[in-house]
PDB file of C-alpha atoms in Angstrom:
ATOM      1  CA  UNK A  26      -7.380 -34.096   8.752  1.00 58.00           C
ATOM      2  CA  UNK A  27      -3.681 -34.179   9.486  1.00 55.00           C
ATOM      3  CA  UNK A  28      -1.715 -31.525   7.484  1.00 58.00           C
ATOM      4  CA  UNK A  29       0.684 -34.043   6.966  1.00 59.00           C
ATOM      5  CA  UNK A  30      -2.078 -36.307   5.910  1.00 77.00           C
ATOM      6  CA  UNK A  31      -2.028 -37.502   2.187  1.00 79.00           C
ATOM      7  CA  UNK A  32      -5.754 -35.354   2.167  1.00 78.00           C
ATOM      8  CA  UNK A  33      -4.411 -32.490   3.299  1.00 81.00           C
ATOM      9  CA  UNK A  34      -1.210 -32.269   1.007  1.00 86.00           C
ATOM     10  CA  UNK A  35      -3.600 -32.637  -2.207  1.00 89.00           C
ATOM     11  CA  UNK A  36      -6.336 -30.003  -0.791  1.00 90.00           C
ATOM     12  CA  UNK A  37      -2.996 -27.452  -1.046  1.00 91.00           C
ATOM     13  CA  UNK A  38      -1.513 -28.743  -3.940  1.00 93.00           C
ATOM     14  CA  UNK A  39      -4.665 -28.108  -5.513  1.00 94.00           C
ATOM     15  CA  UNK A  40      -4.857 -24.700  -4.007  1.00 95.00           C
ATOM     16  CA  UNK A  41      -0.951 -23.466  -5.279  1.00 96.00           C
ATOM     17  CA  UNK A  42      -2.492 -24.641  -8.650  1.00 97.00           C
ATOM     18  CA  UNK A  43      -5.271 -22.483  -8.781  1.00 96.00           C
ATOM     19  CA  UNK A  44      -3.305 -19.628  -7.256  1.00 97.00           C
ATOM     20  CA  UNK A  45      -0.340 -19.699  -9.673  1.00 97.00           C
ATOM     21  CA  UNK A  46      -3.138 -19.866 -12.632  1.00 97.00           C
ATOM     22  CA  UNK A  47      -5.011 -17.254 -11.334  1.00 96.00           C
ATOM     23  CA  UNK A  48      -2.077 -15.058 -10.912  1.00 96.00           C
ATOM     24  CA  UNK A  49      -0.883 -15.631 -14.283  1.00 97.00           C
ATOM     25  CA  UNK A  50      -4.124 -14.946 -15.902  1.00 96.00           C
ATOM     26  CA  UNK A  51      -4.455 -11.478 -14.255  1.00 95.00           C
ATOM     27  CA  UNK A  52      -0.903 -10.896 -15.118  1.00 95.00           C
ATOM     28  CA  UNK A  53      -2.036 -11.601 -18.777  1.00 94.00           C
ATOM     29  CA  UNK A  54      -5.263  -9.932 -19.017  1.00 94.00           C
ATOM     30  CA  UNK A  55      -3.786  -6.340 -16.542  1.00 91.00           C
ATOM     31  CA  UNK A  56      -2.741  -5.173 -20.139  1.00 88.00           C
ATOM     32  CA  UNK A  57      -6.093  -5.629 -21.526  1.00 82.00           C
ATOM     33  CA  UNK A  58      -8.138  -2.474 -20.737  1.00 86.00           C
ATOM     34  CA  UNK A  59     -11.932  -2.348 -20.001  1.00 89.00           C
ATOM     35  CA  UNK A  60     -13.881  -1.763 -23.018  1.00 87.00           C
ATOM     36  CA  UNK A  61     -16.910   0.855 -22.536  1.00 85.00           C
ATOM     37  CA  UNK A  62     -20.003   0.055 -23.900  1.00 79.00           C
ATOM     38  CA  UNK A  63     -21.558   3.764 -25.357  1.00 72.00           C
ATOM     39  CA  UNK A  64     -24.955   3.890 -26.897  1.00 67.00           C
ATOM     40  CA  UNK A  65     -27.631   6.746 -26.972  1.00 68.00           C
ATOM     41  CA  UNK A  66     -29.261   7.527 -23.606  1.00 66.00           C
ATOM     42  CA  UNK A  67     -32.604   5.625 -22.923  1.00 70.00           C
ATOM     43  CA  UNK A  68     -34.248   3.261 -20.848  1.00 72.00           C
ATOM     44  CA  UNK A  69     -33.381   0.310 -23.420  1.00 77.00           C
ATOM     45  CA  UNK A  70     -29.649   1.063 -22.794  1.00 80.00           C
ATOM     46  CA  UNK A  71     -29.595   2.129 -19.257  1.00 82.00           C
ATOM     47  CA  UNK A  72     -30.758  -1.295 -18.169  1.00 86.00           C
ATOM     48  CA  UNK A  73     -28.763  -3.113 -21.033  1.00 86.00           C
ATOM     49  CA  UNK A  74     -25.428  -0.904 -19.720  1.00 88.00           C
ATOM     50  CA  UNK A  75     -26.384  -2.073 -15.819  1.00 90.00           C
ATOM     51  CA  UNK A  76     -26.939  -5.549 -16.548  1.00 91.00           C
ATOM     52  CA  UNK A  77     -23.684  -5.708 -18.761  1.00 92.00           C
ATOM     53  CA  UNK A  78     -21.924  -4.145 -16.188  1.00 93.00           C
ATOM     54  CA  UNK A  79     -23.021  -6.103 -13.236  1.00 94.00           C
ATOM     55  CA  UNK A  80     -22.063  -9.426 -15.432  1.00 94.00           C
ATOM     56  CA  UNK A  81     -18.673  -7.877 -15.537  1.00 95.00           C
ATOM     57  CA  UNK A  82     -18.513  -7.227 -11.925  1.00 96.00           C
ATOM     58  CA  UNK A  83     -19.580 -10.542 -10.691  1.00 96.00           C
ATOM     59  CA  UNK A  84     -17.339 -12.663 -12.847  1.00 96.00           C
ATOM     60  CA  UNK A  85     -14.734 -10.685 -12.283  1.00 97.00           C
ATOM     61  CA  UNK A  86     -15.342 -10.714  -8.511  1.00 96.00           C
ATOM     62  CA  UNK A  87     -16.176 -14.429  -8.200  1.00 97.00           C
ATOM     63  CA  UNK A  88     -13.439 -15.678 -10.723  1.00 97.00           C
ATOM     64  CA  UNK A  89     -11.158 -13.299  -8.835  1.00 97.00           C
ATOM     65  CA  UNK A  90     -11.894 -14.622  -5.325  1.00 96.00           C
ATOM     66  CA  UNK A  91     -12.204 -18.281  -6.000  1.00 96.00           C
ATOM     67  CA  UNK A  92      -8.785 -18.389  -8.119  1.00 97.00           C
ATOM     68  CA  UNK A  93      -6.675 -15.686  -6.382  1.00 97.00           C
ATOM     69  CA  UNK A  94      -8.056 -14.385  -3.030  1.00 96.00           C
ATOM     70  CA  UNK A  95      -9.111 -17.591  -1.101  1.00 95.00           C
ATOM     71  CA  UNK A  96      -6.738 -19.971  -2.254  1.00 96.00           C
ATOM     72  CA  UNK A  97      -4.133 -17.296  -1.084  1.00 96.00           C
ATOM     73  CA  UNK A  98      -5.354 -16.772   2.238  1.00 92.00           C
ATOM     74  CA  UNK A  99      -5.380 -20.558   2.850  1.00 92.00           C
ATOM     75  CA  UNK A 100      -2.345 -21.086   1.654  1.00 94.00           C
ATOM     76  CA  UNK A 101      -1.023 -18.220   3.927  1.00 92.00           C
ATOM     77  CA  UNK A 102      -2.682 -19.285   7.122  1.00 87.00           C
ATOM     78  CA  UNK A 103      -1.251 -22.856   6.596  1.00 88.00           C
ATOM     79  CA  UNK A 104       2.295 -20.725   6.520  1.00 89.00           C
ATOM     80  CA  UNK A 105       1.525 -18.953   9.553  1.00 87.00           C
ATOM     81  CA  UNK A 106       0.479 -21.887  11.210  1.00 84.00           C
ATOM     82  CA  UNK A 107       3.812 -23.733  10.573  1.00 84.00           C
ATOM     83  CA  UNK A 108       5.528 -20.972  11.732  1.00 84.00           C
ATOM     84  CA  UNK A 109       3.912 -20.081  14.744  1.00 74.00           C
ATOM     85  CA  UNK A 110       5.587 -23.446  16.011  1.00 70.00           C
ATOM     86  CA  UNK A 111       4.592 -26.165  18.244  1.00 69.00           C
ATOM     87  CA  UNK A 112       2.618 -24.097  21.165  1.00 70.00           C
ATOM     88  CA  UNK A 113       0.248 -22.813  18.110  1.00 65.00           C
ATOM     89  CA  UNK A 114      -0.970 -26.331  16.786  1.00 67.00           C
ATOM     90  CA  UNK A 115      -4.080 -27.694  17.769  1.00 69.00           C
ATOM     91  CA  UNK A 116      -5.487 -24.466  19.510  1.00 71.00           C
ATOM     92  CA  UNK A 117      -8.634 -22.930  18.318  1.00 67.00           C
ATOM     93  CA  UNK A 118      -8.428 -19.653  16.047  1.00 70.00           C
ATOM     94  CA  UNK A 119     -11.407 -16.646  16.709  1.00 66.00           C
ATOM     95  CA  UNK A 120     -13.257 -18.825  13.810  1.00 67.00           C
ATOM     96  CA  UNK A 121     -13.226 -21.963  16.253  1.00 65.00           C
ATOM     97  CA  UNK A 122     -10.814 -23.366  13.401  1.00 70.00           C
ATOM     98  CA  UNK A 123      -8.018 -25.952  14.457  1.00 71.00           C
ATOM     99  CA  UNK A 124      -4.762 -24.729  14.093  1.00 72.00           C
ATOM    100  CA  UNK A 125      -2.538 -26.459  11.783  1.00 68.00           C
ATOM    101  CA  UNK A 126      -5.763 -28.594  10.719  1.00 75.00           C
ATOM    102  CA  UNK A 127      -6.397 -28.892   6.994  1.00 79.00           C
ATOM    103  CA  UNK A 128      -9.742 -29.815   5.637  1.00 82.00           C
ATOM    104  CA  UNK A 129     -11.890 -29.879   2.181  1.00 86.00           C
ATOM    105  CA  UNK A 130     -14.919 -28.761   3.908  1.00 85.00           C
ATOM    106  CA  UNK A 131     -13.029 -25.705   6.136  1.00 84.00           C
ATOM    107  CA  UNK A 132     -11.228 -24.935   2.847  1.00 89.00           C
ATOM    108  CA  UNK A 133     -14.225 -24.528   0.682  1.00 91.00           C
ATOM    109  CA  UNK A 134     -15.943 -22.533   3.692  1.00 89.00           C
ATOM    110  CA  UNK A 135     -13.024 -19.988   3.817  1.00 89.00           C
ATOM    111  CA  UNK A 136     -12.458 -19.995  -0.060  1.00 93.00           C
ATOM    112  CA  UNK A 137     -16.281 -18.827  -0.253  1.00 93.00           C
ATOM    113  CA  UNK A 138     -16.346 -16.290   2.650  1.00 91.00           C
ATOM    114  CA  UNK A 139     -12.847 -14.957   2.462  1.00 90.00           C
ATOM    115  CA  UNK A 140     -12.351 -14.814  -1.139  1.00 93.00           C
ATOM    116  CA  UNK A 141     -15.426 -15.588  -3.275  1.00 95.00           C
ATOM    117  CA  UNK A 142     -18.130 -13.055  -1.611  1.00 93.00           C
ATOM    118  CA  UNK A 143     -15.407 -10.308  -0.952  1.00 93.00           C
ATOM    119  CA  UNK A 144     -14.939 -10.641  -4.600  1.00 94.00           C
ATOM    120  CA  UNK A 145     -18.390  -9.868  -5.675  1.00 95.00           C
ATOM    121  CA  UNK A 146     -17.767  -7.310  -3.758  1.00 94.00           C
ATOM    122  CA  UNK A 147     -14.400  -6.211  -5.087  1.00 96.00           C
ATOM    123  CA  UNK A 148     -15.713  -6.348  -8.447  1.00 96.00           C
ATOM    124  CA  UNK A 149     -19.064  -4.235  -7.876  1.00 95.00           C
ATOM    125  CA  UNK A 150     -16.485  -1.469  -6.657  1.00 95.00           C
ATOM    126  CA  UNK A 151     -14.196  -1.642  -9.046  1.00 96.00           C
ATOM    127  CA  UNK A 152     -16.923  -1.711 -12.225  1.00 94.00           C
ATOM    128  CA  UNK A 153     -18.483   1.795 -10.438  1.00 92.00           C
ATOM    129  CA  UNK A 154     -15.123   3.485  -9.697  1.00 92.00           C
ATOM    130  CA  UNK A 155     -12.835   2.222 -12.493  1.00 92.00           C
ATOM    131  CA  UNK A 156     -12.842   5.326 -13.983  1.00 91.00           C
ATOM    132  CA  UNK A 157     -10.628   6.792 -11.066  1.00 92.00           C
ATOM    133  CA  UNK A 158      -7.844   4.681 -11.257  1.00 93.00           C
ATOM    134  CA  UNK A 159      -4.919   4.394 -14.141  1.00 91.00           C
ATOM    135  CA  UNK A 160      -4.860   1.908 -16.747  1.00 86.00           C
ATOM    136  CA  UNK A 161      -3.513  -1.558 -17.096  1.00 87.00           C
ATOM    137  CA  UNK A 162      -1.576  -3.148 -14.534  1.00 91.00           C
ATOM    138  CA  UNK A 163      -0.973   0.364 -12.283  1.00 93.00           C
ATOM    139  CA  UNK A 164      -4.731   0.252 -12.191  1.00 93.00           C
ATOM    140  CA  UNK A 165      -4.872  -3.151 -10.160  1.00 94.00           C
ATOM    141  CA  UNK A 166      -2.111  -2.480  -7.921  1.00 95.00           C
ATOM    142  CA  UNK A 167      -3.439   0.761  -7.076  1.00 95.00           C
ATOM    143  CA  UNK A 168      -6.485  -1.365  -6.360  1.00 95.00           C
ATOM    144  CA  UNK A 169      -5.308  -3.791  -4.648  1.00 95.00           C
ATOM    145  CA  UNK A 170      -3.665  -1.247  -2.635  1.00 94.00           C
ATOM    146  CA  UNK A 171      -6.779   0.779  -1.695  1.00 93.00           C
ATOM    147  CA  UNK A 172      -7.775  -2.916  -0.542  1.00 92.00           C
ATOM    148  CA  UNK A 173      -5.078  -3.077   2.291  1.00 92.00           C
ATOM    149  CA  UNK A 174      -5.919   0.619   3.018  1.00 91.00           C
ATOM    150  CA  UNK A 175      -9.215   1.035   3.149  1.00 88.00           C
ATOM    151  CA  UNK A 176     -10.272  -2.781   4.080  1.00 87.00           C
ATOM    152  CA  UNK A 177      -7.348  -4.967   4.907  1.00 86.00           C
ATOM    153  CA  UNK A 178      -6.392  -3.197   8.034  1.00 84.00           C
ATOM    154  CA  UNK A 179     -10.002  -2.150   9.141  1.00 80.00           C
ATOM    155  CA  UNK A 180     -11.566  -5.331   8.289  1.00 81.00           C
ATOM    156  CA  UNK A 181      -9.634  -8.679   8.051  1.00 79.00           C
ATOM    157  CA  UNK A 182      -7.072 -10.169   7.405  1.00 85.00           C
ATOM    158  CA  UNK A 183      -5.174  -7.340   8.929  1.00 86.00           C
ATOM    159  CA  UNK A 184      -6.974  -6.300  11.835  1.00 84.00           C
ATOM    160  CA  UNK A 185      -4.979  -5.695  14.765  1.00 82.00           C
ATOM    161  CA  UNK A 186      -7.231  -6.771  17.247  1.00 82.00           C
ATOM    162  CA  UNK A 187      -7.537 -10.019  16.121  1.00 81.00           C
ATOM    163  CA  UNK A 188      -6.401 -12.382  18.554  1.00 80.00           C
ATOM    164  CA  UNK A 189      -4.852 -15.106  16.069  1.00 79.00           C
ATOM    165  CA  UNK A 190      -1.785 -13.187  15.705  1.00 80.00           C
ATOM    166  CA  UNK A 191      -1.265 -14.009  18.738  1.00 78.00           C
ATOM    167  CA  UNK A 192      -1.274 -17.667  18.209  1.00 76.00           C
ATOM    168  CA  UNK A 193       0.669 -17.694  14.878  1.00 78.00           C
ATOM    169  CA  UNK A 194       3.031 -15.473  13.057  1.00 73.00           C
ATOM    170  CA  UNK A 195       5.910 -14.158  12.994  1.00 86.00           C
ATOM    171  CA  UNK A 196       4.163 -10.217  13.020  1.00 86.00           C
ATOM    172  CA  UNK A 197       5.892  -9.484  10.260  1.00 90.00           C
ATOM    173  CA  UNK A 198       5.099 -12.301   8.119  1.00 91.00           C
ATOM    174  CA  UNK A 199       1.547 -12.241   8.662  1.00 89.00           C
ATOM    175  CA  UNK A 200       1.641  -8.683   7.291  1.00 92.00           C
ATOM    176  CA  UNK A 201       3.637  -9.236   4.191  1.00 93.00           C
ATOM    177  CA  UNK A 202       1.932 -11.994   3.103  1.00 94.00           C
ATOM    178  CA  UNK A 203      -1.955 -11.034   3.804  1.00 93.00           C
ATOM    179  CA  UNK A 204      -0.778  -7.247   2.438  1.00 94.00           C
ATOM    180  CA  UNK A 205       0.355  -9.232  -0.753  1.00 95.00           C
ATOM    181  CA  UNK A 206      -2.698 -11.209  -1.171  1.00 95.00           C
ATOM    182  CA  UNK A 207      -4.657  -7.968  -0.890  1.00 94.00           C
ATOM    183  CA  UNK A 208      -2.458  -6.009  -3.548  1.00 95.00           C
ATOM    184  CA  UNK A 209      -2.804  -9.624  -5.425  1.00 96.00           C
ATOM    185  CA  UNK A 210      -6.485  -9.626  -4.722  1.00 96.00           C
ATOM    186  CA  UNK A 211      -6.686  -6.036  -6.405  1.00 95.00           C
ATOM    187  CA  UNK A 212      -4.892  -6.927  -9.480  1.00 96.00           C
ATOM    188  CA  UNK A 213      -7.077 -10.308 -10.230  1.00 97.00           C
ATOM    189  CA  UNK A 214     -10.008  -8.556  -9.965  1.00 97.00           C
ATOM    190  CA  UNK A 215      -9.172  -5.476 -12.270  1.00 96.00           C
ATOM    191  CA  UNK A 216      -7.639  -7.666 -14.551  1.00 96.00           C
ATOM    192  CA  UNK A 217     -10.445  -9.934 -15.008  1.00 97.00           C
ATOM    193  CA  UNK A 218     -12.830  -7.506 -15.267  1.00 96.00           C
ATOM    194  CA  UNK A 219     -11.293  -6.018 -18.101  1.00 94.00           C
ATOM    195  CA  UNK A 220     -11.197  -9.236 -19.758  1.00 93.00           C
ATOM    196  CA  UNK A 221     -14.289 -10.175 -19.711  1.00 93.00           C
ATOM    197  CA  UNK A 222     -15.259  -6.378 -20.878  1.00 92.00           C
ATOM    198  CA  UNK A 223     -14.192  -7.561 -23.872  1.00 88.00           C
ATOM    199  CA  UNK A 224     -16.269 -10.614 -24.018  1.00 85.00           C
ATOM    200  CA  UNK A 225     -19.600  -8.488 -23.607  1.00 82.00           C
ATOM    201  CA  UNK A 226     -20.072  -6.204 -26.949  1.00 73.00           C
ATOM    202  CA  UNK A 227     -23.426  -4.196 -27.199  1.00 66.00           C
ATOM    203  CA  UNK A 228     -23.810  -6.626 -30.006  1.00 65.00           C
ATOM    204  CA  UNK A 229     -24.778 -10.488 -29.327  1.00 62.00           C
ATOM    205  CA  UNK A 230     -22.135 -12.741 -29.914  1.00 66.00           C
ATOM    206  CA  UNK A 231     -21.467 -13.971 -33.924  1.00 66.00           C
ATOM    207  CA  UNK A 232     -20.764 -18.008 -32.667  1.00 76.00           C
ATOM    208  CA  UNK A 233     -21.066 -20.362 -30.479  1.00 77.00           C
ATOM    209  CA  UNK A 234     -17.659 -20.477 -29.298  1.00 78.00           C
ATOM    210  CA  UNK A 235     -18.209 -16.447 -28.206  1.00 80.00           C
ATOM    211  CA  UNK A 236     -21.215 -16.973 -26.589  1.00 82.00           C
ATOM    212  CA  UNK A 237     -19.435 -19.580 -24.344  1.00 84.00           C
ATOM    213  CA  UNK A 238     -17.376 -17.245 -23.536  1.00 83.00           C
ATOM    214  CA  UNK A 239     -19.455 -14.806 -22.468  1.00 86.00           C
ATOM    215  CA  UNK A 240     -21.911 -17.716 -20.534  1.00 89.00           C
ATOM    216  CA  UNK A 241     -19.554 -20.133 -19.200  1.00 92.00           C
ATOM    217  CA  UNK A 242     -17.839 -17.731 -16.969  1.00 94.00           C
ATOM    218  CA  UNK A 243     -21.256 -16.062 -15.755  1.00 94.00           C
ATOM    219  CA  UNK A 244     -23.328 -19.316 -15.115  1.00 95.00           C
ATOM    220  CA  UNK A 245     -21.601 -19.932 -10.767  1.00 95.00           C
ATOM    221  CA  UNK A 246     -21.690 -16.240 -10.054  1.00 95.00           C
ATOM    222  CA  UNK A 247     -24.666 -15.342 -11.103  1.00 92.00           C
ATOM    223  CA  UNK A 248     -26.357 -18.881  -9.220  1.00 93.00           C
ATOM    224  CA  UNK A 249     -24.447 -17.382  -6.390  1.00 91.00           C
ATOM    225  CA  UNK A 250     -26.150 -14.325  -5.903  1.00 89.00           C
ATOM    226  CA  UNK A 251     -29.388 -15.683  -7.180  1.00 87.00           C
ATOM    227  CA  UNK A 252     -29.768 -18.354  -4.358  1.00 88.00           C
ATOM    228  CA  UNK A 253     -29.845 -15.180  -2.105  1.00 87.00           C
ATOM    229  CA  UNK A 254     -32.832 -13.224  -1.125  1.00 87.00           C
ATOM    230  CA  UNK A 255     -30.635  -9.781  -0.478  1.00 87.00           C
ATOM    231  CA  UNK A 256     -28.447 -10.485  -3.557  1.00 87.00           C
ATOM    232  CA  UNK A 257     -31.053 -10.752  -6.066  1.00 88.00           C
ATOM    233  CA  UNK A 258     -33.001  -7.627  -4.161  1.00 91.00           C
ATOM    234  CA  UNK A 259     -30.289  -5.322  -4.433  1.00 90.00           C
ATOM    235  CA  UNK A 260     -29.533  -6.567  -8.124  1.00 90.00           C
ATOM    236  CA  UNK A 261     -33.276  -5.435  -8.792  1.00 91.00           C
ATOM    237  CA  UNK A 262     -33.146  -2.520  -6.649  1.00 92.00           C
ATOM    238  CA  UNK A 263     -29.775  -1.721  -8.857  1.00 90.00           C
ATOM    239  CA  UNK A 264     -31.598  -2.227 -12.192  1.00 89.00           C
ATOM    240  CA  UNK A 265     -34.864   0.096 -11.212  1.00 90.00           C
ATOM    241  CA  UNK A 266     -32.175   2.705 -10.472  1.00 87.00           C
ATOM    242  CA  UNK A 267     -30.379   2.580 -13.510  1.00 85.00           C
ATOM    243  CA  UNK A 268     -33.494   2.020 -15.723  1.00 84.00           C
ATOM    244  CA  UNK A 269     -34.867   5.921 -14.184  1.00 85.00           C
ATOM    245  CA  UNK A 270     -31.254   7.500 -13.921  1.00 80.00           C
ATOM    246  CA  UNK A 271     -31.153   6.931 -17.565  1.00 76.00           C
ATOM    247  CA  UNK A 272     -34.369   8.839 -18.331  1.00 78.00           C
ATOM    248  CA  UNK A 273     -32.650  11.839 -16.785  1.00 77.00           C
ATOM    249  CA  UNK A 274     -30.467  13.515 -19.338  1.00 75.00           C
ATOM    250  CA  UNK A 275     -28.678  15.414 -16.322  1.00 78.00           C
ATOM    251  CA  UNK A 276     -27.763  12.767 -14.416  1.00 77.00           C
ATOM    252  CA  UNK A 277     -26.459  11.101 -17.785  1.00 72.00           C
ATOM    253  CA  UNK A 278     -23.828  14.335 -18.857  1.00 75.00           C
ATOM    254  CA  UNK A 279     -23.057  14.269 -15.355  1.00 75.00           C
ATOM    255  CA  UNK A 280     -21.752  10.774 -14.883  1.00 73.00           C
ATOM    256  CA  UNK A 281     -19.772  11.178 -18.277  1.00 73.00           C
ATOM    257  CA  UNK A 282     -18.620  14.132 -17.247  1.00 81.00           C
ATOM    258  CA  UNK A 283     -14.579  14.616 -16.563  1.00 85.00           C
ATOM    259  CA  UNK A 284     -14.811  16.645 -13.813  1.00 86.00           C
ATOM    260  CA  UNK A 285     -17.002  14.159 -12.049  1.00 87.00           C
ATOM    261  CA  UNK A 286     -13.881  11.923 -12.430  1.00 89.00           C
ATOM    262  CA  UNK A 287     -11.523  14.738 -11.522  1.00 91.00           C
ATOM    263  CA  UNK A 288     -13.123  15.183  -8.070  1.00 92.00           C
ATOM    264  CA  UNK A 289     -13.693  11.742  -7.411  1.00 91.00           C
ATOM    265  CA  UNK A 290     -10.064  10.923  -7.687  1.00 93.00           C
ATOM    266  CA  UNK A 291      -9.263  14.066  -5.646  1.00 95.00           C
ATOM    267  CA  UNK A 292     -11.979  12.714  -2.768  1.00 94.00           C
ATOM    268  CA  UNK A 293     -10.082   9.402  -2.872  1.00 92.00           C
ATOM    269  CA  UNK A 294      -6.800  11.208  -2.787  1.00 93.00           C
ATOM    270  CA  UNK A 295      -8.204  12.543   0.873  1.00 94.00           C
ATOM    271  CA  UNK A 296      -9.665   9.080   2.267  1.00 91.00           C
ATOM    272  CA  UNK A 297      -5.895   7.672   1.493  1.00 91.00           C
ATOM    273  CA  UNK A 298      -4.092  10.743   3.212  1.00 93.00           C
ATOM    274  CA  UNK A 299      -6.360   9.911   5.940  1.00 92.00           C
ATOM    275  CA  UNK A 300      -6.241   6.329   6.162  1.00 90.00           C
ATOM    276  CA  UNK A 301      -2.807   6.181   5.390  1.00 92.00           C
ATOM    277  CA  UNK A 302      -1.268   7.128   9.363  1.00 92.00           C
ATOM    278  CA  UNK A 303      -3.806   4.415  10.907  1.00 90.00           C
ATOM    279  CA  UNK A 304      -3.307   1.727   8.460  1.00 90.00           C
ATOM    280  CA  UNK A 305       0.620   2.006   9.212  1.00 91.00           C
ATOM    281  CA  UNK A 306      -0.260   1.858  12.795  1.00 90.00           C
ATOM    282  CA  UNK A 307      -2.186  -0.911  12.426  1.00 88.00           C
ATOM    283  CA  UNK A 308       0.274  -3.046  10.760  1.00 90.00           C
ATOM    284  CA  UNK A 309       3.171  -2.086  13.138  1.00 89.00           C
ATOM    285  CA  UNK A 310       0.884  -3.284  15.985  1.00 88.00           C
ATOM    286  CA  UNK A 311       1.009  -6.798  14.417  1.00 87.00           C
ATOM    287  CA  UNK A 312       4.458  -6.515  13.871  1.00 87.00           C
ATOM    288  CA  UNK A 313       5.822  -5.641  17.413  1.00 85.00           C
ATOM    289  CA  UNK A 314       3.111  -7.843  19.353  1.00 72.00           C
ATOM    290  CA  UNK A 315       5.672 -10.482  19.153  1.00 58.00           C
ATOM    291  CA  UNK A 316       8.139  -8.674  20.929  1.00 54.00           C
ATOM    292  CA  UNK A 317       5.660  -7.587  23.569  1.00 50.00           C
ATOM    293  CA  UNK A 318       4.611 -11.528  23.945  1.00 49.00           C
ATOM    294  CA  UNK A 319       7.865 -12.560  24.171  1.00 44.00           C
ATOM    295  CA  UNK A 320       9.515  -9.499  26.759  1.00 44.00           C
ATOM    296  CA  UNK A 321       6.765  -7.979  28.104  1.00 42.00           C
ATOM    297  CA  UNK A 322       9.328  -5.610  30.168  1.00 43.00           C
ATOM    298  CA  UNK A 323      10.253  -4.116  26.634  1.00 40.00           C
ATOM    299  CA  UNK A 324       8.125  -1.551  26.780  1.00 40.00           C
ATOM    300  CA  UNK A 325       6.590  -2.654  23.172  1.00 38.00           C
ATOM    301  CA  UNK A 326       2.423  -2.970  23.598  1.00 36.00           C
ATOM    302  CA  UNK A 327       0.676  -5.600  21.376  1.00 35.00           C
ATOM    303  CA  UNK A 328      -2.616  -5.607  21.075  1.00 33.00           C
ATOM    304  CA  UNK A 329      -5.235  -8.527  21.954  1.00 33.00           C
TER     305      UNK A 329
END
């Protein structure tokens, strides 16, 4: 499909739709806070508290990626590839994707891989560590930021080895805009998940309108990770852990404890002091390669 095709325009008008809507939700909802669900320790509630808070985590990370994550990523590769200029179109990307080729079948494929599943990650994370990060909207920026720390620059879209930066660009582009989608990424999955905290109360819901609330959202995420073998493995493997933590009155003062929070946050104070120096350098590779392509007798090393 052409991107100047009349296909191709609608697959990305449809994709700035759901990106501005998903950005203005978790703008809304980054001021809502995630509501903890407290009850007396037991079996009962261990498994009830798990399976409440893996709802959370997979809406938030599915609703998060499908809204936010890939239909930023698409949008920014379409950038890059205009961009990158003439010499870039056509030519095959380390996916074996056309450049400069738009298509609903490549765009649901990258929505999925690069936004939805990364999301269910995202929001696992974020449901188990929440407690280590500030409130409200600080808390998803901060997030998203650990995301271009931690995975952005070691991973994808940021890694510096990856030879489509040196098909498209400029450097400095492709890091501002995939380092936005990550801090972006961050946010929309915080901010969702605190939503839909609110959605989930230890008691059933009163009406039918709440319980659609707390269904509707739940019903493609949780299909998702039931149509795979691992997915629903480690779900069950999750719940048989909680279900026997929660028999241990130890290990349930413990993971209410402060300190425990306290030294986590100090631990994750460390991994960013040491991440920190390498993500930089990471990003400044992608940044100067273009120099180095274009005058290779500047002295200026890309890498790939």
């Amino acid at each position: 499909m052409s991107p100047d095709s009349a296909g191709a325009v609608a697959v990305l008008a449809v994709l700035a739709v759901l990106l501005v809507a998903g950005l203005a939700l978790a703008l809304r909802w980054s001021i809502a806070g995630y509501r903890v669900w407290d009850g007396p320790p037991s079996a009962r509630t261990s498994a009830a508290r798990y399976l409440r808070g893996l709802a959370i985590a997979l809406v938030a990370g599915f609703w998060a990626g499908a809204l936010v994550t890939g239909p930023a990523i698409r949008l920014i590769m379409r950038l890059l590839a205009m961009t990158g200029g003439d010499t870039a179109q056509r030519r095959l990307t380390e996916a074996n994707e056309v450049v400069g080729e738009v298509n609903v079948g490549g765009t649901i494929g990258l929505v999925l891989f690069g936004g939805v599943l990364p999301g269910l990650l995202s929001g696992v994370i974020y449901v188990l560590g929440r407690r280590l990060l500030p409130g409200g909207l600080l808390g998803g920026v901060t997030f998203g930021l650990l995301h271009l720390l931690v995975a952005a620059t070691r991973l994808d879209p940021l890694r510096p080895d990856n030879p489509d930066f040196d098909l498209v660009g400029p450097g400095w582009l492709s890091v501002t805009a995939f380092a936005l989608a990550a801090v972006a990424h961050g946010m929309a999955v915080a901010a969702f998940a605190d939503r839909y905290s609110a959605c989930l109360p230890p008691a059933a819901p009163a009406t039918r309108g709440a319980w659609a609330v707390a269904v509707v959202p739940l019903v493609l995420p949780a299909l998702l990770v039931l149509a795979s073998v691992a997915g629903a493995v480690v779900a069950a493997a999750g719940l048989v852990v909680a279900v026997v933590a929660g028999r241990v009155p130890a290990l349930v003062r413990a993971a209410g404890s402060p300190r425990l929070v306290t030294s986590g946050r100090v631990a994750l104070a460390a991994v960013v002091v040491a991440l920190l120096p390498w993500a930089v350098a990471d990003m400044h590779d992608i940044v100067v390669r273009d120099e180095a392509t274009v005058n290779p007798s500047s002295g200026v090393q890309g890498v790939g």
